[in-house]
Amino acid sequence: MTQDDVAALCNAGHQSFVDYLKLILSYQNEDNCTVWKSIVSTIDDLSSLIEYTDYFDQFKKYRAHVLSSTQKQNLVGIPKKMKILL
């Protein structure tokens, strides 16, 4: 998955997480549950990193916007963790 590769580059410091967040916007119509589980995992990790920064409120809005598309699609198998993130 492309988004996994970009996330790995970000974690290694070779790519900006801003680029990752821009890329994730292109996945809003994705209907594969496995892809969304991976995205949620990365977003959850990123949430932990910026939770106590000034950017966290903006990030929560971004996260809700991105993850709201999964609710519209009624994806089967999406973890409860995703619903908590919203």
Coordinates of C-alpha atoms in Angstrom, one line a residue:
M1 CA 0.0 0.0 0.0
T2 CA 1.4 3.4 -1.0
Q3 CA 0.2 5.1 2.2
D4 CA 2.1 2.5 4.3
D5 CA 5.3 3.3 2.4
V6 CA 4.8 7.0 2.9
A7 CA 4.1 6.5 6.6
A8 CA 7.4 4.5 6.9
L9 CA 9.3 7.3 5.1
C10 CA 7.8 9.8 7.6
N11 CA 8.6 7.7 10.6
A12 CA 12.2 7.4 9.3
G13 CA 12.4 11.2 8.9
H14 CA 12.7 11.1 5.1
Q15 CA 9.3 12.6 4.4
S16 CA 7.1 15.1 6.1
F17 CA 3.9 13.9 7.9
V18 CA 2.2 16.8 6.1
D19 CA 2.7 14.9 2.9
Y20 CA 1.2 11.8 4.4
L21 CA -1.8 13.7 5.6
K22 CA -2.3 15.2 2.1
L23 CA -2.1 11.7 0.6
I24 CA -4.7 10.3 3.0
L25 CA -7.2 12.7 1.6
S26 CA -7.1 10.8 -1.6
Y27 CA -8.2 7.6 0.2
Q28 CA -11.6 9.0 1.3
N29 CA -13.5 6.8 -1.2
E30 CA -11.5 3.7 -0.4
D31 CA -13.7 0.8 0.4
N32 CA -11.1 -1.7 1.5
C33 CA -11.2 -2.4 5.2
T34 CA -7.6 -3.5 5.4
V35 CA -6.4 -0.2 4.0
W36 CA -8.5 1.7 6.5
K37 CA -7.2 -0.3 9.4
S38 CA -3.7 0.7 8.3
I39 CA -4.6 4.3 8.0
V40 CA -6.3 4.4 11.4
S41 CA -3.2 2.8 13.0
T42 CA -0.9 5.5 11.5
I43 CA -3.3 8.3 12.4
D44 CA -3.5 6.9 15.9
D45 CA 0.2 6.9 16.2
L46 CA 0.4 10.4 14.9
S47 CA -2.2 11.5 17.4
S48 CA -0.1 10.3 20.2
L49 CA 2.9 12.3 19.0
I50 CA 1.0 15.6 18.7
E51 CA -1.6 15.2 21.5
Y52 CA 0.0 17.9 23.7
T53 CA 0.9 20.4 21.0
D54 CA -0.9 23.4 19.7
Y55 CA -1.7 21.5 16.5
F56 CA -3.9 18.8 18.1
D57 CA -7.2 20.6 17.8
Q58 CA -6.7 21.1 14.1
F59 CA -5.6 17.5 13.7
K60 CA -8.7 16.3 15.4
K61 CA -10.8 18.2 12.9
Y62 CA -8.8 16.7 10.0
R63 CA -9.1 13.2 11.5
A64 CA -12.9 13.5 11.8
H65 CA -13.1 14.8 8.3
V66 CA -11.1 11.9 6.8
L67 CA -12.7 9.2 8.9
S68 CA -16.2 10.4 8.4
S69 CA -16.1 8.9 4.9
T70 CA -15.9 5.4 6.4
Q71 CA -19.1 5.8 8.2
K72 CA -20.9 6.9 5.0
Q73 CA -19.6 3.7 3.3
N74 CA -20.7 1.4 6.2
L75 CA -17.5 -0.6 5.9
V76 CA -17.7 -4.0 7.6
G77 CA -14.9 -4.9 9.9
I78 CA -13.7 -1.4 10.8
P79 CA -12.4 -1.6 14.3
K80 CA -14.2 0.1 17.2
K81 CA -11.0 2.2 17.7
M82 CA -12.0 4.1 14.6
K83 CA -15.3 5.1 16.1
I84 CA -13.6 6.3 19.2
L85 CA -11.3 8.5 17.1
L86 CA -14.3 10.4 15.8

